[in-house]
Coordinates of C-alpha atoms and ligand atoms in Angstrom, one line a residue:
M264 CA -17.5 14.8 -21.6
R265 CA -18.8 18.4 -21.9
K266 CA -21.7 17.8 -25.3
P267 CA -24.5 15.7 -24.3
N268 CA -23.9 12.9 -26.2
L269 CA -23.6 9.1 -25.0
A270 CA -21.4 8.2 -27.8
E271 CA -18.5 10.5 -26.5
Y272 CA -18.7 8.9 -23.1
N273 CA -18.4 5.9 -24.7
T274 CA -15.3 6.3 -26.4
F275 CA -13.9 8.7 -23.6
Y276 CA -14.3 5.5 -21.6
K277 CA -12.4 3.4 -23.9
V278 CA -9.3 5.9 -24.4
F279 CA -9.5 7.2 -20.8
D280 CA -5.5 5.8 -18.7
W281 CA -5.3 7.1 -15.7
K282 CA -1.5 7.7 -16.3
K283 CA -2.4 10.5 -19.3
E284 CA -4.9 12.0 -16.4
Q285 CA -1.6 12.0 -13.5
S286 CA 0.1 14.2 -16.9
G287 CA -2.9 17.2 -15.1
L288 CA -1.0 17.6 -11.9
T289 CA 1.9 18.9 -11.4
G290 CA 4.2 16.6 -9.0
L291 CA 6.6 18.1 -6.1
P292 CA 9.6 20.1 -7.8
G293 CA 12.1 18.0 -8.8
G294 CA 10.6 14.8 -9.5
K295 CA 10.1 13.9 -6.0
G296 CA 6.5 12.4 -6.5
I297 CA 3.0 13.1 -5.9
N298 CA 1.5 14.9 -2.5
I299 CA -1.9 15.3 -2.1
A300 CA -1.4 18.9 -0.6
Y301 CA 1.2 20.1 -2.9
E302 CA -1.6 19.0 -6.0
A303 CA -4.3 21.2 -4.0
V304 CA -2.6 24.1 -3.0
D305 CA 1.3 24.8 -3.3
R306 CA 1.1 24.1 -7.3
H307 CA -1.5 26.7 -7.9
T308 CA 0.8 30.0 -5.9
E309 CA 3.4 29.3 -8.9
G310 CA 0.8 31.0 -11.0
Q311 CA -2.2 32.7 -11.8
L312 CA -4.1 31.3 -9.0
K313 CA -1.9 32.9 -6.1
D314 CA -4.1 35.3 -5.4
S315 CA -7.1 34.1 -6.7
L316 CA -10.0 33.0 -3.7
A317 CA -9.8 29.1 -2.5
I318 CA -11.9 28.9 -0.1
R319 CA -14.7 31.4 1.6
F320 CA -15.6 30.5 5.0
I321 CA -19.2 32.1 5.6
R322 CA -19.4 32.4 9.9
K323 CA -22.4 31.4 11.6
D324 CA -23.1 35.4 11.8
D325 CA -23.0 35.8 8.0
Q326 CA -19.1 37.4 7.9
R327 CA -17.1 36.3 5.4
E328 CA -13.6 35.0 5.7
D329 CA -11.2 34.7 2.4
Y330 CA -8.1 32.7 1.9
S331 CA -6.3 32.6 -0.9
Y332 CA -4.3 30.2 -2.6
G333 CA -1.1 31.8 -1.2
M334 CA -2.4 32.2 2.4
L335 CA -3.4 28.5 2.1
K336 CA 0.5 27.5 1.3
D337 CA 2.0 29.7 3.9
L338 CA -0.9 28.5 6.6
T339 CA -0.8 24.9 6.0
A340 CA 3.3 25.0 5.5
K341 CA 3.5 26.4 9.1
F342 CA 1.1 23.8 10.6
A343 CA 3.4 21.2 9.0
N344 CA 6.4 23.2 11.0
I345 CA 4.3 22.9 14.1
L346 CA 4.0 18.6 13.7
R347 CA 7.7 18.9 12.9
K348 CA 8.3 20.7 16.2
L349 CA 5.9 18.4 18.3
G350 CA 8.0 15.7 17.0
L351 CA 5.6 13.8 14.8
E352 CA 6.5 11.2 12.4
E353 CA 5.6 10.8 8.7
G354 CA 2.7 8.3 8.9
E355 CA 1.9 9.2 12.5
R356 CA -2.2 10.3 13.0
V357 CA -3.0 13.8 13.3
F358 CA -7.4 13.9 14.1
S359 CA -9.2 16.9 13.8
L360 CA -12.3 17.3 16.0
L361 CA -13.5 20.3 14.7
G362 CA -17.1 22.3 12.8
R363 CA -16.3 24.2 9.4
V364 CA -14.1 26.2 10.8
P365 CA -10.6 27.3 8.4
E366 CA -8.7 25.5 11.0
L367 CA -9.9 22.2 9.8
Y368 CA -8.6 22.7 6.6
I369 CA -5.2 24.1 7.3
V370 CA -5.0 21.1 9.5
A371 CA -6.2 18.3 7.1
L372 CA -3.6 19.6 4.3
G373 CA -0.9 20.7 6.6
S374 CA -1.2 17.0 8.0
L375 CA -0.7 15.9 4.1
K376 CA 1.9 18.1 3.5
Y377 CA 3.8 16.8 6.7
K378 CA 2.9 13.3 4.8
A379 CA 1.2 12.6 8.6
V380 CA -2.4 10.6 7.7
F381 CA -5.1 13.0 8.6
C382 CA -8.2 11.6 10.1
P383 CA -11.5 13.6 10.5
L384 CA -13.9 13.3 13.3
F385 CA -17.4 14.3 13.6
S386 CA -18.1 17.8 16.0
V387 CA -20.4 15.9 17.4
F388 CA -19.3 12.8 18.6
G389 CA -19.8 11.9 22.7
P390 CA -16.7 11.3 24.4
E391 CA -17.3 7.2 23.5
P392 CA -17.3 7.5 20.4
I393 CA -14.1 9.5 20.0
L394 CA -12.3 7.5 22.8
Q395 CA -12.6 4.7 20.1
R396 CA -11.8 6.2 17.5
L397 CA -9.0 8.2 18.8
S398 CA -7.5 4.7 20.1
R399 CA -8.6 2.4 17.1
G400 CA -6.7 5.0 15.2
D401 CA -3.5 5.3 17.4
A402 CA -3.8 9.2 17.3
R403 CA -1.0 11.2 18.1
I404 CA -2.1 14.5 17.9
L405 CA -5.8 16.1 17.8
V406 CA -6.8 19.5 17.0
T407 CA -10.3 20.4 18.7
N408 CA -11.9 24.2 20.2
A409 CA -11.7 25.0 24.5
Q410 CA -15.1 23.5 24.6
F411 CA -14.7 20.3 23.2
Y412 CA -11.2 20.0 24.7
I413 CA -12.7 20.7 28.3
H414 CA -16.1 18.6 27.8
K415 CA -15.1 15.6 25.8
I416 CA -11.8 15.3 25.8
K417 CA -9.8 15.8 28.8
G418 CA -11.3 13.3 30.6
L419 CA -10.0 10.6 28.2
L420 CA -6.1 11.9 28.2
D421 CA -5.5 9.0 30.8
Q422 CA -7.0 6.3 28.5
L423 CA -4.9 7.6 25.5
P424 CA -1.2 7.0 26.0
S425 CA -0.2 7.7 22.6
L426 CA -2.1 11.2 21.9
K427 CA 1.0 13.5 22.6
Y428 CA -0.4 17.1 22.1
V429 CA -4.2 18.2 21.5
L430 CA -3.9 21.7 20.2
I431 CA -6.7 24.4 20.5
T432 CA -8.2 26.2 18.2
D433 CA -9.3 29.1 20.2
A434 CA -6.8 29.0 23.3
T435 CA -4.5 31.8 23.7
E436 CA -2.0 30.5 25.6
D437 CA -1.1 26.8 26.0
F438 CA -3.2 25.6 28.8
D439 CA -0.4 23.4 29.9
D440 CA 2.3 20.6 28.3
V441 CA -0.4 18.7 26.5
A442 CA -3.4 21.0 25.7
L443 CA -1.3 23.8 23.3
S444 CA -2.7 27.2 21.8
F445 CA -3.2 26.6 17.9
P446 CA -2.6 30.2 17.3
K447 CA 0.6 30.8 19.6
W448 CA 2.0 27.8 17.9
M449 CA 0.9 28.9 14.4
E450 CA 2.6 32.5 14.9
R451 CA 6.0 30.7 16.2
V452 CA 6.8 29.0 13.1
S453 CA 8.4 29.5 9.4
K454 CA 5.6 29.7 6.6
D455 CA 8.2 27.7 4.8
F456 CA 8.1 23.8 4.3
E457 CA 9.7 21.7 2.0
I458 CA 7.4 18.6 1.4
R459 CA 9.3 15.8 1.5
P460 CA 9.5 12.9 -1.2
T461 CA 6.0 11.7 -1.3
N462 CA 5.7 7.9 -3.3
L463 CA 2.1 7.3 -4.5
E464 CA 1.8 4.6 -2.3
D465 CA 2.5 6.6 1.3
P466 CA -0.5 6.7 3.4
A467 CA -2.5 10.0 3.5
L468 CA -6.2 9.5 5.2
L469 CA -7.9 7.4 7.4
H470 CA -11.5 7.9 7.4
F471 CA -13.9 5.9 9.1
T472 CA -17.3 4.9 7.2
S473 CA -20.9 5.8 8.7
G474 CA -21.9 2.9 10.6
T475 CA -25.0 2.6 8.6
T476 CA -24.4 -1.2 8.8
G477 CA -23.0 -1.5 12.0
M478 CA -19.5 -0.8 13.7
P479 CA -17.9 2.3 11.4
K480 CA -14.4 0.5 9.6
G481 CA -11.2 2.6 9.1
A482 CA -10.6 2.9 6.0
L483 CA -6.9 4.0 4.8
H484 CA -6.0 6.2 1.9
V485 CA -2.6 6.9 0.1
H486 CA -1.8 10.2 -1.8
Q487 CA -2.3 9.0 -5.3
A488 CA -5.8 9.2 -4.4
V489 CA -5.5 12.8 -5.5
L490 CA -5.7 11.6 -8.9
T491 CA -9.2 10.5 -8.6
H492 CA -10.2 13.7 -7.0
F493 CA -8.6 15.4 -9.6
T494 CA -10.4 13.4 -12.0
T495 CA -13.7 13.5 -10.6
G496 CA -13.9 17.3 -10.2
K497 CA -12.9 17.6 -13.8
Y498 CA -15.5 15.5 -15.2
V499 CA -18.4 14.9 -12.7
L500 CA -18.3 18.2 -11.0
D501 CA -17.6 19.6 -14.5
F502 CA -15.2 22.3 -13.0
Q503 CA -14.5 24.9 -14.9
K504 CA -11.9 28.0 -14.5
G505 CA -13.4 30.8 -11.9
D506 CA -15.8 28.4 -10.8
V507 CA -17.5 29.0 -7.2
F508 CA -18.6 25.5 -5.7
W509 CA -20.0 24.7 -2.6
C510 CA -20.2 21.0 -0.6
T511 CA -22.3 21.1 1.9
A512 CA -21.0 17.4 3.6
D513 CA -20.2 17.2 7.3
P514 CA -16.3 17.6 7.5
G515 CA -16.8 14.3 9.7
W516 CA -17.2 12.3 6.7
V517 CA -15.4 11.3 3.8
T518 CA -17.2 13.7 1.5
G519 CA -16.1 16.3 3.5
T520 CA -12.5 16.2 2.8
S521 CA -12.5 14.3 -0.7
Y522 CA -15.0 17.0 -1.8
G523 CA -15.0 19.4 0.5
I524 CA -11.2 20.0 0.6
I525 CA -9.5 18.2 -2.1
S526 CA -11.1 17.9 -5.0
P527 CA -12.0 21.9 -5.7
L528 CA -8.7 22.9 -4.4
V529 CA -6.9 20.4 -6.9
N530 CA -8.9 21.9 -10.0
G531 CA -8.0 25.6 -8.8
V532 CA -12.1 26.7 -8.3
S533 CA -12.8 28.5 -5.1
S534 CA -15.1 26.8 -2.4
I535 CA -17.7 28.1 -0.3
I536 CA -17.6 26.5 3.0
D537 CA -21.0 27.5 5.4
E538 CA -20.5 26.8 9.6
N539 CA -24.2 26.0 9.6
E540 CA -26.0 23.0 9.2
F541 CA -28.9 22.5 7.2
D542 CA -31.4 25.5 6.7
G543 CA -33.1 25.7 3.5
M544 CA -33.6 29.5 3.5
R545 CA -30.0 30.7 4.4
W546 CA -28.8 27.5 1.4
Y547 CA -31.0 29.5 -1.3
E548 CA -29.2 32.4 -0.1
I549 CA -25.9 31.5 -0.2
L550 CA -26.5 30.0 -3.7
E551 CA -27.9 33.2 -5.0
K552 CA -25.3 35.5 -3.1
E553 CA -22.1 33.5 -3.7
K554 CA -22.9 33.3 -7.4
V555 CA -22.3 29.0 -7.0
N556 CA -22.0 27.6 -10.3
V557 CA -21.8 23.7 -8.5
W558 CA -23.6 22.4 -5.7
Y559 CA -22.5 18.9 -4.2
T560 CA -25.4 18.0 -1.4
A561 CA -26.8 14.8 -0.3
P562 CA -30.3 13.0 -0.3
T563 CA -31.5 14.2 2.8
A564 CA -31.0 17.6 2.7
I565 CA -32.7 17.5 -1.2
R566 CA -35.6 15.5 0.5
R567 CA -35.8 18.3 2.9
L568 CA -36.0 21.1 0.4
M569 CA -38.8 19.5 -1.1
R570 CA -40.5 19.8 2.1
M571 CA -40.5 23.7 2.0
D572 CA -42.7 23.3 -0.9
L573 CA -40.7 26.2 -2.3
V574 CA -39.2 26.9 -6.3
P575 CA -36.4 28.4 -5.8
K576 CA -35.5 29.5 -9.0
E577 CA -38.7 31.5 -9.1
R578 CA -37.4 32.9 -5.5
Y579 CA -33.9 33.6 -6.0
D580 CA -31.5 34.6 -9.0
L581 CA -29.9 31.3 -9.7
S582 CA -28.9 31.9 -12.9
H583 CA -24.9 30.7 -12.0
L584 CA -25.7 27.6 -11.1
R585 CA -25.0 25.1 -13.8
L586 CA -25.3 22.1 -11.7
V587 CA -26.6 20.0 -8.2
L588 CA -25.0 16.7 -7.8
S589 CA -25.8 14.1 -5.0
V590 CA -24.5 11.5 -2.8
G591 CA -24.9 9.1 0.1
E592 CA -28.1 7.4 -0.8
P593 CA -29.8 6.7 -3.5
L594 CA -31.9 9.6 -5.2
H595 CA -35.4 9.2 -5.9
A596 CA -36.4 9.7 -9.3
G597 CA -39.2 12.3 -8.2
A598 CA -36.3 14.0 -6.3
V599 CA -34.2 14.3 -9.5
V600 CA -37.2 15.5 -11.5
W601 CA -38.4 17.8 -8.4
G602 CA -34.7 19.2 -8.4
E603 CA -34.5 19.6 -12.0
N604 CA -37.8 21.7 -11.9
A605 CA -36.9 23.7 -9.0
F606 CA -33.6 24.6 -10.0
G607 CA -33.4 24.9 -13.6
V608 CA -30.6 22.7 -14.1
P609 CA -29.5 18.9 -14.1
V610 CA -29.2 17.5 -10.8
L611 CA -27.0 14.5 -11.0
D612 CA -26.7 11.5 -8.7
N613 CA -23.5 10.0 -8.0
W614 CA -22.2 6.9 -6.0
W615 CA -18.9 6.2 -3.9
Q616 CA -18.0 5.2 -0.6
T617 CA -15.5 5.8 2.5
E618 CA -13.7 2.6 0.7
T619 CA -13.3 3.7 -2.8
G620 CA -12.6 7.8 -1.6
G621 CA -14.1 9.5 -4.6
I622 CA -16.6 9.2 -7.3
M623 CA -17.1 5.9 -9.0
I624 CA -20.4 5.9 -10.7
A625 CA -22.3 9.0 -12.1
N626 CA -24.6 10.8 -14.1
Y627 CA -22.7 13.1 -16.2
R628 CA -23.8 16.7 -17.5
S629 CA -23.1 15.5 -20.6
M630 CA -25.1 12.5 -20.7
K631 CA -28.5 11.9 -20.7
V632 CA -29.8 11.1 -16.9
K633 CA -32.4 8.2 -16.2
P634 CA -34.1 9.5 -13.2
G635 CA -33.4 7.1 -10.4
S636 CA -30.4 5.6 -11.8
M637 CA -26.6 6.1 -10.2
G638 CA -25.4 6.6 -13.7
K639 CA -22.7 4.6 -15.3
P640 CA -18.7 4.6 -14.0
L641 CA -16.0 7.2 -14.1
P642 CA -14.1 6.8 -17.0
G643 CA -10.9 4.4 -15.4
V644 CA -13.2 2.3 -13.1
V645 CA -14.5 -1.0 -14.2
A646 CA -17.6 -1.7 -12.5
A647 CA -19.8 -4.9 -12.9
I648 CA -23.1 -6.7 -11.3
A649 CA -21.9 -10.0 -10.0
N650 CA -22.8 -13.4 -8.8
I651 CA -20.8 -14.4 -5.7
K652 CA -20.6 -17.8 -4.0
E653 CA -17.9 -18.0 -1.2
E654 CA -14.8 -17.5 -3.2
D655 CA -16.2 -17.5 -6.7
I656 CA -17.3 -14.5 -8.3
I657 CA -19.1 -14.8 -11.6
I658 CA -19.3 -11.7 -13.7
Q659 CA -23.3 -11.4 -15.3
D660 CA -23.4 -9.5 -18.7
Q661 CA -26.8 -9.9 -19.3
P662 CA -29.1 -6.9 -18.5
D663 CA -31.2 -5.9 -15.2
I664 CA -29.8 -8.7 -13.5
Q665 CA -30.0 -7.9 -9.8
G666 CA -26.5 -8.9 -7.8
H667 CA -23.4 -7.5 -6.0
L668 CA -21.9 -4.0 -7.3
V669 CA -18.2 -5.0 -8.0
L670 CA -15.5 -3.1 -9.2
K671 CA -12.3 -3.5 -10.6
K672 CA -9.7 -2.6 -7.9
D673 CA -6.9 -1.0 -9.9
F674 CA -8.3 2.7 -9.4
P675 CA -5.8 4.8 -7.2
S676 CA -8.3 5.8 -4.6
I677 CA -9.3 2.0 -3.6
F678 CA -8.9 1.7 0.1
R679 CA -5.5 0.1 1.1
A680 CA -6.4 -1.4 4.3
Y681 CA -9.0 -1.4 7.2
L682 CA -7.6 -0.5 9.9
H683 CA -6.3 -3.2 12.4
E684 CA -9.1 -5.6 10.6
E685 CA -7.6 -7.6 7.9
E686 CA -9.1 -10.2 7.9
R687 CA -12.6 -7.9 6.9
Y688 CA -10.1 -6.0 4.4
K689 CA -9.4 -9.4 2.4
K690 CA -12.8 -9.9 2.3
C691 CA -13.7 -7.0 0.4
F692 CA -11.9 -8.9 -2.8
K693 CA -12.1 -11.4 -4.7
G694 CA -9.7 -12.1 -7.4
D695 CA -9.5 -9.0 -9.2
W696 CA -12.4 -7.3 -7.9
Y697 CA -13.6 -5.3 -4.4
V698 CA -17.2 -6.3 -3.9
T699 CA -18.6 -3.2 -2.7
G700 CA -21.3 -4.5 -0.4
D701 CA -24.3 -2.6 -2.2
L702 CA -26.4 -4.6 -4.9
A703 CA -27.4 -3.2 -7.9
K704 CA -28.6 -3.9 -11.3
K705 CA -27.2 -2.8 -14.9
D706 CA -29.4 -2.0 -17.6
K707 CA -29.1 -2.1 -21.3
D708 CA -27.6 1.5 -21.8
G709 CA -24.8 0.8 -19.1
Y710 CA -26.6 2.5 -16.0
F711 CA -26.6 1.2 -13.1
W712 CA -29.3 1.2 -10.6
F713 CA -29.2 1.2 -6.8
V714 CA -31.5 -2.1 -5.5
G715 CA -30.1 -1.9 -1.5
R716 CA -27.4 -2.7 0.7
A717 CA -26.8 -6.6 0.7
D718 CA -27.4 -6.7 4.5
D719 CA -31.0 -5.1 3.9
I720 CA -32.3 -7.4 1.5
I721 CA -35.5 -8.7 2.3
K722 CA -36.5 -12.1 1.3
T723 CA -40.4 -12.1 1.5
S724 CA -42.4 -15.1 -0.3
G725 CA -39.3 -16.1 -2.4
H726 CA -38.9 -12.7 -3.4
M727 CA -35.5 -10.7 -2.8
V728 CA -36.9 -7.2 -2.1
G729 CA -34.4 -4.0 -1.6
P730 CA -35.6 -1.8 0.6
F731 CA -35.2 1.5 -2.1
E732 CA -37.2 0.5 -4.4
V733 CA -40.6 -0.2 -1.9
E734 CA -39.0 3.3 -0.4
S735 CA -39.1 4.7 -4.0
T736 CA -42.3 3.8 -5.2
L737 CA -44.0 5.1 -1.6
M738 CA -42.7 8.6 -2.3
K739 CA -44.4 8.7 -5.3
H740 CA -47.4 8.8 -3.3
P741 CA -48.7 12.5 -2.8
A742 CA -48.3 11.7 1.5
V743 CA -45.0 10.6 1.6
A744 CA -41.8 12.6 2.7
E745 CA -39.8 10.1 3.9
A746 CA -39.6 6.3 3.7
A747 CA -37.6 3.5 5.7
V748 CA -38.2 -0.2 4.5
I749 CA -37.0 -3.3 7.0
G750 CA -37.7 -7.2 6.8
K751 CA -39.8 -8.5 9.7
P752 CA -39.1 -12.3 10.5
E753 CA -42.4 -13.6 9.8
A754 CA -42.6 -17.4 10.1
S755 CA -45.0 -18.7 6.6
I756 CA -43.2 -16.3 3.8
G757 CA -39.8 -15.7 5.6
E758 CA -39.9 -11.9 6.1
L759 CA -42.7 -9.6 6.3
V760 CA -42.1 -5.7 4.0
K761 CA -42.7 -3.0 6.8
A762 CA -42.2 0.7 6.1
F763 CA -42.3 3.5 8.5
V764 CA -43.0 6.3 6.9
V765 CA -42.6 10.3 7.5
L766 CA -46.0 12.3 6.4
K767 CA -45.5 15.6 4.6
E768 CA -47.4 18.1 6.7
G769 CA -51.0 18.2 6.3
Y770 CA -51.3 14.7 5.9
E771 CA -53.3 12.8 8.9
A772 CA -51.4 9.3 10.0
N773 CA -54.4 7.1 10.8
E774 CA -55.8 3.8 9.4
D775 CA -57.5 5.0 6.6
M776 CA -53.8 6.5 5.3
E777 CA -52.2 3.0 5.7
L778 CA -54.3 1.5 3.7
D779 CA -54.3 4.0 1.3
L780 CA -50.2 3.8 1.1
I781 CA -50.7 -0.6 1.2
G782 CA -53.0 -0.5 -1.5
F783 CA -51.2 2.5 -3.8
A784 CA -47.9 0.0 -3.4
R785 CA -49.8 -3.0 -4.3
K786 CA -51.3 -1.4 -7.3
T787 CA -47.4 -0.7 -8.3
M788 CA -45.6 -2.8 -7.5
G789 CA -47.7 -6.1 -7.4
P790 CA -49.1 -7.7 -3.7
A791 CA -45.8 -9.9 -3.3
V792 CA -43.2 -7.4 -2.7
A793 CA -45.5 -4.4 -1.3
P794 CA -45.5 -3.7 2.5
K795 CA -48.0 -5.0 4.6
E796 CA -47.1 -3.1 7.4
I797 CA -47.1 0.5 8.0
E798 CA -46.0 2.7 10.8
F799 CA -46.3 6.4 10.8
V800 CA -43.3 8.1 12.4
D801 CA -42.2 11.6 12.6
S802 CA -38.7 11.1 11.8
L803 CA -36.3 8.8 10.3
P804 CA -33.3 7.6 12.5
K805 CA -30.3 8.7 10.3
T806 CA -26.6 8.7 10.6
K807 CA -24.4 11.6 10.8
S808 CA -23.6 11.6 7.1
G809 CA -27.7 11.6 6.3
K810 CA -28.3 7.9 6.0
I811 CA -31.3 6.2 7.1
L812 CA -30.1 3.3 10.0
R813 CA -32.3 0.7 8.8
R814 CA -31.1 -1.6 11.3
L815 CA -31.7 0.5 13.8
L816 CA -35.4 0.6 12.9
K817 CA -35.0 -3.4 12.8
A818 CA -33.1 -3.7 16.1
R819 CA -35.8 -1.6 17.3
E820 CA -38.8 -3.5 15.7
L821 CA -37.3 -6.8 16.9
G822 CA -36.4 -5.9 20.4
L823 CA -32.9 -6.2 19.8
P824 CA -29.4 -4.4 21.1
E825 CA -29.4 -1.5 19.0
G826 CA -25.6 -1.5 18.4
D827 CA -22.9 1.0 17.8
L828 CA -25.0 4.4 17.7
S829 CA -21.9 6.6 17.4
T830 CA -22.7 8.4 14.2
L831 CA -26.2 8.6 15.2
E832 CA -28.0 12.1 14.6
K833 CA -28.9 13.5 17.6
N834 CA -32.4 13.2 18.9
Q835 CA -33.5 10.2 17.1
Ligands
LIG1190 P1 -21.2 1.7 6.8 O1 -19.8 1.0 6.0 O2 -19.9 1.7 8.0 O3 -22.3 0.6 7.2 P2 -21.8 3.0 4.7 O4 -22.0 2.5 4.0 O5 -23.2 4.1 4.6 O6 -21.6 2.9 6.5 P3 -20.4 5.1 3.6 O7 -19.2 4.9 3.2 O8 -20.5 6.6 3.8 O9 -20.7 4.5 4.6 O10 -21.4 5.1 2.3 C1 -21.4 4.7 1.3 C2 -22.4 3.6 1.5 O11 -23.4 4.6 1.1 C3 -22.5 2.8 -0.1 O12 -22.1 1.9 -0.1 C4 -24.3 2.9 -0.5 O13 -24.9 2.0 0.3 C5 -24.8 4.2 -0.2 N1 -24.8 5.5 -1.5 C6 -23.8 6.0 -1.4 N2 -23.9 7.1 -2.4 C7 -25.2 6.5 -2.8 C8 -26.0 6.4 -4.0 N3 -26.1 7.5 -4.7 N4 -26.6 5.6 -4.3 C9 -27.2 4.7 -3.6 N5 -26.5 4.5 -2.5 C10 -25.4 5.4 -2.2
LIG1191 MG1 -20.6 0.6 3.8

């Protein structure tokens, strides 16, 4: 899959076999199964990687803190021993409420070693969403810092009878019998821990979805998901020996675990973790200084970089960079083209969901990129476009037909449950297929094109319009920085297409601009689907994982209740 040759992808796709891929993992000593933490850390310490860099933390003040694979092995074993000492049982849940700090990685991997289920939360959550998730997730242990404990957690303890202990990363002494000092307990326990036999189907991770379309769902994953993390790291992120990798995802989001923690470690490369949130100049400096080879980020970040109006490859030495990848939302063709020019390397969009645990559809370094497309299915994953009518599912073989994006449910990292929502879980499956909730098209070359979420589709004058299509068109206008499109009920045409637009600096929001944009869209897309109304805004409401919350724009537009806003980015 390394040479730019589509035929090679096709051949590889045909012969791909998950079982064969599994032979790239080591398995627990004595044939005792597959454990994510063992594959990510311990197995490497038997060989040359023991002393090589696993994770480098860049603190807010720019201080660097390095962890080798050997150090991670000891620290995660210690955390597993703490769980044992605290009487946790296998399968019980350990939550984290932390920023990008080393403890988060120790807790995640240590929990997996112990065979507890790990669940990260966004650190910006307020008490209500925290309470919701801890109680829905039946948390037994939470790891957080003193500030969060005092301001967000302490007041909730009465309502969380199953929460036995809170470990506090920056407490030098235990506060009381419940709130314990993480460093003190880490000091006390041994660094030897033998991982118990782990079945492929043993539960491992719980991730709440982003809440873009409504109340977040808790998707449960099992240990064999590591096979997807491993494989996608190899073929999509294109990890090579000695690589430096940087994933900017928030640790509270599934990407922060699958690609912020597991995938790079399983593949034995070095990861950079920046404690800071988005900061364009600082990011470019990190890419240069750390000699990053592979960079995984999100469309919202790329759009922000685009707005900075500078060509990084001219100002920074990015000669080590080989690939930029993006996930989370559609990446507009314009952003792909900008990125290729700005970084001088391919910019590869890829698609997946919390439910799929890892990348499912991707552009590959080895393949021609069609800007604006999500690319082709990962070898081992069967993706298709389907028509769905109640219980019937009809796969569409013709190219360029819009329909539901569905996946054959037989890949290792497919979610095994929506926590406490069995009916909802079952409804996602029709026969052998998992229905993703997204709409897409597949072209004659087998590339998939995102159309929109099934919930967001606009029905206007007999047309089905995907917001992405309209947004992409508006983004082609030189004045537009960002756009979000909704359908607004209108008696004669069903729904009217309304766009919320953020203008680039230097452009003025006025009636002329509105007419200009509408005219531009009508000319490009045709009058039936072009927006009829445009509202200029300073920013768009987004989730913490950087997704535009169209449902919130719509609710506000229609004066309806705003719904669950737990994942809303602050100040919106
Ligand atoms: P919720 O399910 O709670 O509404 P969510 O679907 O946004 O939230 P995630 O699992 O974080 O939660 O996001 C997955 C979704 O993000 C996909 O189903 C798709 O709609 C969108 N997405 C992810 N990657 C891409 C991409 N490359 N192109 C287009 N859309 C994408
Ligand atoms: Mg979803």
